[in-house]
Short mmCIF file of N, CA and C in Angstrom, two decimals:
data_model
loop_
_atom_site.label_atom_id
_atom_site.label_comp_id
_atom_site.label_asym_id
_atom_site.label_seq_id
_atom_site.Cartn_x
_atom_site.Cartn_y
_atom_site.Cartn_z
N MET A 246 251.15 -38.14 -0.92
CA MET A 246 250.89 -36.74 -0.57
C MET A 246 251.38 -36.51 0.85
N ASN A 247 252.01 -35.37 1.11
CA ASN A 247 252.52 -35.11 2.44
C ASN A 247 251.39 -34.66 3.37
N SER A 248 251.64 -34.72 4.67
CA SER A 248 250.59 -34.45 5.65
C SER A 248 250.28 -32.96 5.77
N GLN A 249 251.17 -32.08 5.27
CA GLN A 249 250.94 -30.65 5.39
C GLN A 249 249.97 -30.12 4.33
N GLY A 250 249.78 -30.80 3.27
CA GLY A 250 248.85 -30.38 2.23
C GLY A 250 249.45 -29.32 1.32
N ALA A 251 248.68 -28.94 0.30
CA ALA A 251 249.17 -28.01 -0.72
C ALA A 251 249.29 -26.58 -0.18
N THR A 252 248.49 -26.20 0.80
CA THR A 252 248.52 -24.83 1.27
C THR A 252 249.78 -24.50 2.07
N ALA A 253 250.57 -25.49 2.44
CA ALA A 253 251.79 -25.24 3.19
C ALA A 253 252.89 -24.68 2.28
N ASP A 254 252.74 -24.81 0.98
CA ASP A 254 253.73 -24.30 0.04
C ASP A 254 253.72 -22.77 0.08
N PRO A 255 254.82 -22.14 0.51
CA PRO A 255 254.85 -20.67 0.63
C PRO A 255 254.60 -19.95 -0.69
N GLN A 256 255.10 -20.49 -1.79
CA GLN A 256 254.87 -19.86 -3.09
C GLN A 256 253.39 -19.87 -3.45
N LEU A 257 252.73 -20.99 -3.17
CA LEU A 257 251.31 -21.09 -3.47
C LEU A 257 250.52 -20.13 -2.59
N GLN A 258 250.87 -20.05 -1.32
CA GLN A 258 250.19 -19.12 -0.41
C GLN A 258 250.37 -17.68 -0.89
N HIS A 259 251.58 -17.33 -1.30
CA HIS A 259 251.86 -15.99 -1.79
C HIS A 259 251.05 -15.69 -3.05
N PHE A 260 250.99 -16.65 -3.96
CA PHE A 260 250.22 -16.50 -5.19
C PHE A 260 248.74 -16.28 -4.87
N ILE A 261 248.21 -17.06 -3.94
CA ILE A 261 246.79 -16.94 -3.57
C ILE A 261 246.53 -15.58 -2.94
N GLU A 262 247.43 -15.10 -2.09
CA GLU A 262 247.26 -13.78 -1.48
C GLU A 262 247.24 -12.69 -2.54
N ILE A 263 248.14 -12.76 -3.49
CA ILE A 263 248.20 -11.76 -4.56
C ILE A 263 246.93 -11.78 -5.40
N GLU A 264 246.49 -12.97 -5.76
CA GLU A 264 245.27 -13.09 -6.56
C GLU A 264 244.05 -12.60 -5.80
N THR A 265 244.01 -12.85 -4.51
CA THR A 265 242.90 -12.37 -3.68
C THR A 265 242.91 -10.85 -3.62
N GLN A 266 244.09 -10.25 -3.49
CA GLN A 266 244.19 -8.79 -3.49
C GLN A 266 243.75 -8.21 -4.83
N LYS A 267 244.13 -8.87 -5.92
CA LYS A 267 243.70 -8.41 -7.24
C LYS A 267 242.19 -8.46 -7.36
N GLN A 268 241.59 -9.53 -6.86
CA GLN A 268 240.14 -9.69 -6.93
C GLN A 268 239.45 -8.60 -6.11
N ARG A 269 239.95 -8.32 -4.92
CA ARG A 269 239.35 -7.27 -4.09
C ARG A 269 239.46 -5.91 -4.78
N PHE A 270 240.60 -5.65 -5.39
CA PHE A 270 240.79 -4.38 -6.09
C PHE A 270 239.81 -4.27 -7.26
N GLN A 271 239.66 -5.34 -8.03
CA GLN A 271 238.73 -5.33 -9.16
C GLN A 271 237.29 -5.10 -8.69
N GLN A 272 236.92 -5.71 -7.56
CA GLN A 272 235.58 -5.51 -7.02
C GLN A 272 235.38 -4.06 -6.60
N LEU A 273 236.40 -3.48 -5.99
CA LEU A 273 236.32 -2.09 -5.55
C LEU A 273 236.18 -1.16 -6.75
N VAL A 274 236.96 -1.38 -7.79
CA VAL A 274 236.88 -0.56 -8.99
C VAL A 274 235.50 -0.70 -9.64
N HIS A 275 234.98 -1.91 -9.69
CA HIS A 275 233.66 -2.13 -10.27
C HIS A 275 232.59 -1.40 -9.47
N GLN A 276 232.66 -1.51 -8.16
CA GLN A 276 231.69 -0.86 -7.30
C GLN A 276 231.77 0.67 -7.46
N MET A 277 232.99 1.19 -7.47
CA MET A 277 233.19 2.63 -7.62
C MET A 277 232.65 3.11 -8.96
N THR A 278 232.93 2.38 -10.01
CA THR A 278 232.46 2.74 -11.34
C THR A 278 230.93 2.77 -11.38
N GLU A 279 230.32 1.77 -10.81
CA GLU A 279 228.86 1.69 -10.81
C GLU A 279 228.23 2.84 -10.04
N VAL A 280 228.76 3.11 -8.84
CA VAL A 280 228.21 4.19 -8.02
C VAL A 280 228.37 5.54 -8.71
N CYS A 281 229.58 5.81 -9.19
CA CYS A 281 229.84 7.12 -9.81
C CYS A 281 229.11 7.28 -11.13
N TRP A 282 228.98 6.21 -11.89
CA TRP A 282 228.24 6.28 -13.16
C TRP A 282 226.79 6.64 -12.89
N ASP A 283 226.17 5.93 -11.93
CA ASP A 283 224.77 6.19 -11.61
C ASP A 283 224.57 7.61 -11.08
N LYS A 284 225.54 8.11 -10.33
CA LYS A 284 225.42 9.43 -9.73
C LYS A 284 225.66 10.55 -10.75
N CYS A 285 226.62 10.37 -11.63
CA CYS A 285 227.10 11.49 -12.46
C CYS A 285 226.61 11.48 -13.90
N MET A 286 226.29 10.35 -14.46
CA MET A 286 226.02 10.28 -15.89
C MET A 286 224.52 10.46 -16.16
N ASP A 287 224.16 11.65 -16.64
CA ASP A 287 222.76 11.92 -16.97
C ASP A 287 222.37 11.28 -18.30
N LYS A 288 223.11 11.68 -19.32
CA LYS A 288 222.84 11.14 -20.65
C LYS A 288 224.17 10.87 -21.35
N PRO A 289 224.45 9.61 -21.68
CA PRO A 289 225.71 9.30 -22.36
C PRO A 289 225.79 10.01 -23.71
N GLY A 290 226.97 10.50 -24.01
CA GLY A 290 227.19 11.18 -25.27
C GLY A 290 228.62 10.93 -25.74
N PRO A 291 229.01 11.53 -26.84
CA PRO A 291 230.35 11.29 -27.37
C PRO A 291 231.46 11.92 -26.52
N LYS A 292 231.10 12.97 -25.73
CA LYS A 292 232.09 13.63 -24.89
C LYS A 292 231.49 13.92 -23.53
N LEU A 293 232.38 14.00 -22.52
CA LEU A 293 231.93 14.41 -21.19
C LEU A 293 231.96 15.93 -21.11
N ASP A 294 230.89 16.50 -20.58
CA ASP A 294 230.95 17.94 -20.33
C ASP A 294 231.71 18.17 -19.03
N SER A 295 232.08 19.42 -18.79
CA SER A 295 232.93 19.72 -17.63
C SER A 295 232.22 19.40 -16.31
N ARG A 296 230.91 19.60 -16.24
CA ARG A 296 230.16 19.30 -15.02
C ARG A 296 230.19 17.81 -14.71
N THR A 297 229.97 16.98 -15.72
CA THR A 297 229.99 15.53 -15.54
C THR A 297 231.38 15.06 -15.17
N GLU A 298 232.38 15.59 -15.84
CA GLU A 298 233.77 15.21 -15.54
C GLU A 298 234.11 15.56 -14.09
N MET A 299 233.71 16.75 -13.65
CA MET A 299 233.99 17.16 -12.27
C MET A 299 233.24 16.28 -11.28
N CYS A 300 232.04 15.89 -11.63
CA CYS A 300 231.26 14.99 -10.78
C CYS A 300 231.97 13.66 -10.62
N PHE A 301 232.49 13.11 -11.73
CA PHE A 301 233.23 11.85 -11.66
C PHE A 301 234.48 11.99 -10.79
N VAL A 302 235.22 13.06 -10.97
CA VAL A 302 236.44 13.28 -10.18
C VAL A 302 236.08 13.33 -8.70
N ASN A 303 235.09 14.13 -8.34
CA ASN A 303 234.68 14.25 -6.94
C ASN A 303 234.16 12.92 -6.39
N CYS A 304 233.38 12.23 -7.18
CA CYS A 304 232.82 10.95 -6.74
C CYS A 304 233.92 9.94 -6.45
N VAL A 305 234.88 9.83 -7.36
CA VAL A 305 235.98 8.89 -7.15
C VAL A 305 236.80 9.27 -5.92
N GLU A 306 237.07 10.56 -5.75
CA GLU A 306 237.83 11.00 -4.58
C GLU A 306 237.08 10.71 -3.29
N ARG A 307 235.79 10.96 -3.26
CA ARG A 307 234.99 10.68 -2.06
C ARG A 307 234.90 9.18 -1.81
N PHE A 308 234.78 8.39 -2.86
CA PHE A 308 234.72 6.94 -2.72
C PHE A 308 236.01 6.42 -2.11
N ILE A 309 237.13 6.91 -2.59
CA ILE A 309 238.44 6.49 -2.07
C ILE A 309 238.59 6.94 -0.62
N ASP A 310 238.23 8.19 -0.33
CA ASP A 310 238.31 8.70 1.04
C ASP A 310 237.45 7.86 1.99
N THR A 311 236.24 7.57 1.57
CA THR A 311 235.33 6.79 2.41
C THR A 311 235.85 5.38 2.63
N SER A 312 236.34 4.77 1.58
CA SER A 312 236.88 3.41 1.70
C SER A 312 238.07 3.39 2.65
N GLN A 313 238.94 4.39 2.54
CA GLN A 313 240.10 4.47 3.42
C GLN A 313 239.67 4.70 4.86
N PHE A 314 238.68 5.56 5.07
CA PHE A 314 238.17 5.82 6.41
C PHE A 314 237.62 4.54 7.04
N ILE A 315 236.84 3.79 6.27
CA ILE A 315 236.26 2.54 6.78
C ILE A 315 237.35 1.54 7.12
N LEU A 316 238.34 1.40 6.24
CA LEU A 316 239.45 0.48 6.52
C LEU A 316 240.20 0.87 7.78
N ASN A 317 240.47 2.17 7.94
CA ASN A 317 241.16 2.64 9.14
C ASN A 317 240.33 2.36 10.40
N ARG A 318 239.04 2.60 10.32
CA ARG A 318 238.16 2.37 11.46
C ARG A 318 238.12 0.89 11.82
N LEU A 319 238.04 0.03 10.82
CA LEU A 319 238.04 -1.41 11.09
C LEU A 319 239.35 -1.85 11.72
N GLU A 320 240.45 -1.29 11.24
CA GLU A 320 241.75 -1.62 11.79
C GLU A 320 241.83 -1.18 13.25
N GLN A 321 241.34 0.02 13.56
CA GLN A 321 241.34 0.50 14.94
C GLN A 321 240.47 -0.39 15.83
N THR A 322 239.32 -0.81 15.31
CA THR A 322 238.43 -1.67 16.06
C THR A 322 239.10 -3.01 16.36
N GLN A 323 239.77 -3.57 15.35
CA GLN A 323 240.47 -4.84 15.54
C GLN A 323 241.58 -4.70 16.58
N LYS A 324 242.32 -3.60 16.53
CA LYS A 324 243.40 -3.38 17.50
C LYS A 324 242.85 -3.22 18.90
N SER A 325 241.76 -2.48 19.03
CA SER A 325 241.20 -2.28 20.37
C SER A 325 240.62 -3.57 20.92
N LYS A 326 240.02 -4.39 20.08
CA LYS A 326 239.52 -5.69 20.54
C LYS A 326 240.68 -6.58 20.94
N GLY A 327 241.78 -6.51 20.17
CA GLY A 327 242.96 -7.31 20.49
C GLY A 327 243.56 -6.90 21.82
N SER A 328 243.67 -5.61 22.07
CA SER A 328 244.25 -5.15 23.33
C SER A 328 243.30 -5.44 24.49
N TYR A 329 241.99 -5.39 24.25
CA TYR A 329 241.03 -5.72 25.29
C TYR A 329 241.12 -7.20 25.63
N SER A 330 241.23 -8.05 24.60
CA SER A 330 241.37 -9.50 24.83
C SER A 330 242.65 -9.81 25.57
N GLU A 331 243.75 -9.13 25.22
CA GLU A 331 245.02 -9.37 25.88
C GLU A 331 244.94 -8.96 27.35
N SER A 332 244.27 -7.84 27.65
CA SER A 332 244.16 -7.40 29.03
C SER A 332 243.30 -8.35 29.84
N MET A 333 242.35 -9.00 29.23
CA MET A 333 241.51 -9.96 29.92
C MET A 333 242.30 -11.22 30.28
N LEU A 334 243.29 -11.55 29.47
CA LEU A 334 244.10 -12.74 29.72
C LEU A 334 245.11 -12.53 30.85
N GLU A 335 245.45 -11.29 31.12
CA GLU A 335 246.47 -11.01 32.13
C GLU A 335 245.93 -11.12 33.53
#
């Protein structure tokens, strides 16, 4: 076995990154489904009425907006910490 180990293989690293992204996406979809179902579904039936359908649409849109806002805020926080750390080193 080489000293770099299996994780040094770029193809394996790429595969792991893709699978991790798929897993995160699946978790997000599951969470969104659970939240919106609990919020919008009063009584399951053979068809969605227009009020329930609109509730689902709005819920999904708000969930996506909120998730995007949080990701952007985390990214900004990471950048500001990085620039603060860099200024401390100078």
